[in-house]
Amino acid sequence: MEILKSPHSFFLGMAIFFSPFVSSLDVQHLGGLGTECSFYMIALGMLLWLVEVLFFQKKLYIPQPQKIWTFYAILVIIIFSGVVNFFDIIELQFQGVTGTSRFFIQISTMVFYFLVVLYVYNVLREEQGNPVLFFQQWICLSFVLAGTYSLF
């Protein structure tokens, strides 16, 4: 089974593998992402990838504009909406969290998701393998873990 070709495919696979552990960790300072076990795997892989891209001139592949323009548009709309509603956001408070901090956490989450899209795209493009088979293998392993856990 060729699921461990590079450290990036390992981190991506482990993120899929740990995806059944929803709200399994009690880390409060990272918002909703901090409670997901798979977040840390994808964050470590992405950190390694960003270091390689920034300092070791690793090739960065950007998806074709017609395939990713919708995601760019959503990110711009969210930021524009925050700017337009800034004075309302300042006044809001929900469960002890101010509106501005909640807004910046949500913007940071969306930027993180955008970086995840770029990371996964680059990892799968570099691997030159079958991405469907890659995901299928890791999802099956994840199911075995979750299934075994639910038996107990």
CSV table of C-alpha atoms in Angstrom, one decimal:
chain,number,residue,atom,x,y,z
A,1,MET,CA,0.0,0.0,0.0
A,2,GLU,CA,1.6,3.2,-1.2
A,3,ILE,CA,0.1,5.7,1.3
A,4,LEU,CA,3.4,7.0,2.7
A,5,LYS,CA,5.2,8.6,-0.2
A,6,SER,CA,6.3,11.8,1.5
A,7,PRO,CA,5.9,13.5,4.8
A,8,HIS,CA,3.1,15.7,3.3
A,9,SER,CA,1.1,12.7,2.2
A,10,PHE,CA,1.6,11.3,5.7
A,11,PHE,CA,0.3,14.5,7.4
A,12,LEU,CA,-2.6,14.7,5.0
A,13,GLY,CA,-3.4,11.0,5.5
A,14,MET,CA,-3.2,11.4,9.3
A,15,ALA,CA,-5.6,14.3,9.1
A,16,ILE,CA,-8.1,12.1,7.3
A,17,PHE,CA,-7.4,9.3,9.7
A,18,PHE,CA,-8.1,11.4,12.8
A,19,SER,CA,-11.2,13.1,11.3
A,20,PRO,CA,-13.7,11.0,13.3
A,21,PHE,CA,-12.3,12.6,16.5
A,22,VAL,CA,-14.6,15.6,16.4
A,23,SER,CA,-14.3,17.9,19.4
A,24,SER,CA,-11.9,15.4,21.0
A,25,LEU,CA,-9.4,17.9,22.4
A,26,ASP,CA,-10.1,20.7,24.8
A,27,VAL,CA,-8.0,23.5,23.4
A,28,GLN,CA,-10.0,26.7,23.7
A,29,HIS,CA,-7.6,29.4,22.4
A,30,LEU,CA,-7.8,28.3,18.8
A,31,GLY,CA,-11.6,28.5,18.4
A,32,GLY,CA,-13.4,25.6,16.9
A,33,LEU,CA,-10.4,24.3,15.0
A,34,GLY,CA,-8.4,23.7,18.2
A,35,THR,CA,-10.8,21.0,19.3
A,36,GLU,CA,-10.3,18.9,16.1
A,37,CYS,CA,-7.5,16.3,16.2
A,38,SER,CA,-7.1,16.4,12.4
A,39,PHE,CA,-6.4,20.2,12.6
A,40,TYR,CA,-3.0,19.6,14.2
A,41,MET,CA,-1.9,17.0,11.6
A,42,ILE,CA,-2.9,19.3,8.7
A,43,ALA,CA,-1.3,22.3,10.4
A,44,LEU,CA,2.0,20.5,10.9
A,45,GLY,CA,2.1,19.4,7.3
A,46,MET,CA,1.1,22.9,6.1
A,47,LEU,CA,3.8,24.5,8.3
A,48,LEU,CA,6.4,22.2,6.8
A,49,TRP,CA,5.1,22.9,3.3
A,50,LEU,CA,5.2,26.7,3.9
A,51,VAL,CA,8.8,26.5,5.2
A,52,GLU,CA,9.7,24.5,2.1
A,53,VAL,CA,8.0,27.0,-0.2
A,54,LEU,CA,9.3,30.1,1.4
A,55,PHE,CA,12.9,29.1,2.3
A,56,PHE,CA,13.8,26.2,0.0
A,57,GLN,CA,12.2,27.4,-3.2
A,58,LYS,CA,9.8,24.5,-3.5
A,59,LYS,CA,7.5,24.9,-6.5
A,60,LEU,CA,4.1,26.3,-5.6
A,61,TYR,CA,1.2,25.3,-7.8
A,62,ILE,CA,-1.8,27.6,-7.9
A,63,PRO,CA,-5.1,26.1,-9.2
A,64,GLN,CA,-6.4,27.5,-12.5
A,65,PRO,CA,-8.4,30.7,-11.9
A,66,GLN,CA,-11.7,29.3,-13.2
A,67,LYS,CA,-11.4,26.5,-10.6
A,68,ILE,CA,-10.7,28.5,-7.5
A,69,TRP,CA,-12.3,31.9,-8.3
A,70,THR,CA,-15.4,31.1,-6.2
A,71,PHE,CA,-13.3,30.6,-3.1
A,72,TYR,CA,-11.5,33.8,-3.7
A,73,ALA,CA,-14.9,35.6,-4.1
A,74,ILE,CA,-16.2,34.1,-0.9
A,75,LEU,CA,-13.1,35.3,1.0
A,76,VAL,CA,-13.4,38.8,-0.5
A,77,ILE,CA,-17.2,38.9,0.3
A,78,ILE,CA,-16.5,37.9,4.0
A,79,ILE,CA,-13.9,40.6,4.4
A,80,PHE,CA,-16.1,43.2,2.7
A,81,SER,CA,-19.0,42.2,4.9
A,82,GLY,CA,-16.9,42.7,8.0
A,83,VAL,CA,-15.7,46.1,6.8
A,84,VAL,CA,-19.3,47.3,6.0
A,85,ASN,CA,-20.7,45.9,9.3
A,86,PHE,CA,-17.7,46.9,11.4
A,87,PHE,CA,-19.6,49.2,13.8
A,88,ASP,CA,-22.2,46.6,14.4
A,89,ILE,CA,-19.6,43.9,15.0
A,90,ILE,CA,-17.8,46.1,17.6
A,91,GLU,CA,-21.0,46.2,19.7
A,92,LEU,CA,-21.8,42.5,19.6
A,93,GLN,CA,-20.9,39.9,22.2
A,94,PHE,CA,-21.8,36.2,22.3
A,95,GLN,CA,-21.0,33.9,25.2
A,96,GLY,CA,-18.4,36.2,26.6
A,97,VAL,CA,-16.6,36.7,23.3
A,98,THR,CA,-16.6,40.1,21.6
A,99,GLY,CA,-17.8,40.5,18.1
A,100,THR,CA,-14.4,41.7,16.8
A,101,SER,CA,-12.5,38.8,18.2
A,102,ARG,CA,-15.1,36.4,16.9
A,103,PHE,CA,-14.9,38.0,13.4
A,104,PHE,CA,-11.1,37.8,13.3
A,105,ILE,CA,-11.2,34.2,14.4
A,106,GLN,CA,-13.7,33.4,11.6
A,107,ILE,CA,-11.5,35.3,9.0
A,108,SER,CA,-8.4,33.5,10.2
A,109,THR,CA,-10.3,30.2,9.9
A,110,MET,CA,-11.3,31.0,6.3
A,111,VAL,CA,-7.7,32.0,5.5
A,112,PHE,CA,-6.6,28.7,7.0
A,113,TYR,CA,-9.1,26.8,4.9
A,114,PHE,CA,-7.8,28.6,1.8
A,115,LEU,CA,-4.2,27.5,2.7
A,116,VAL,CA,-5.5,24.0,3.3
A,117,VAL,CA,-6.9,24.0,-0.3
A,118,LEU,CA,-3.6,25.1,-1.7
A,119,TYR,CA,-1.7,22.6,0.5
A,120,VAL,CA,-3.8,19.6,-0.5
A,121,TYR,CA,-3.7,20.7,-4.2
A,122,ASN,CA,0.1,20.9,-4.1
A,123,VAL,CA,0.5,17.7,-2.3
A,124,LEU,CA,-1.7,15.8,-4.6
A,125,ARG,CA,-0.2,17.4,-7.7
A,126,GLU,CA,3.3,16.6,-6.5
A,127,GLU,CA,2.5,12.9,-5.7
A,128,GLN,CA,1.4,12.2,-9.3
A,129,GLY,CA,-0.6,9.3,-7.9
A,130,ASN,CA,-4.3,8.6,-7.9
A,131,PRO,CA,-5.9,11.0,-5.4
A,132,VAL,CA,-9.2,9.1,-5.2
A,133,LEU,CA,-7.2,5.9,-4.2
A,134,PHE,CA,-5.2,8.0,-1.7
A,135,PHE,CA,-8.4,9.3,0.0
A,136,GLN,CA,-10.1,5.9,-0.2
A,137,GLN,CA,-7.3,4.2,1.6
A,138,TRP,CA,-7.1,6.7,4.4
A,139,ILE,CA,-10.9,6.9,4.8
A,140,CYS,CA,-11.0,3.1,5.1
A,141,LEU,CA,-8.3,3.2,7.8
A,142,SER,CA,-10.2,5.9,9.6
A,143,PHE,CA,-13.4,3.9,9.4
A,144,VAL,CA,-11.6,0.9,10.9
A,145,LEU,CA,-10.4,3.1,13.8
A,146,ALA,CA,-13.8,4.6,14.4
A,147,GLY,CA,-15.5,1.3,14.0
A,148,THR,CA,-13.2,-0.4,16.5
A,149,TYR,CA,-13.6,2.5,18.9
A,150,SER,CA,-17.4,2.3,18.7
A,151,LEU,CA,-17.4,-1.4,19.5
A,152,PHE,CA,-16.1,-0.6,22.9
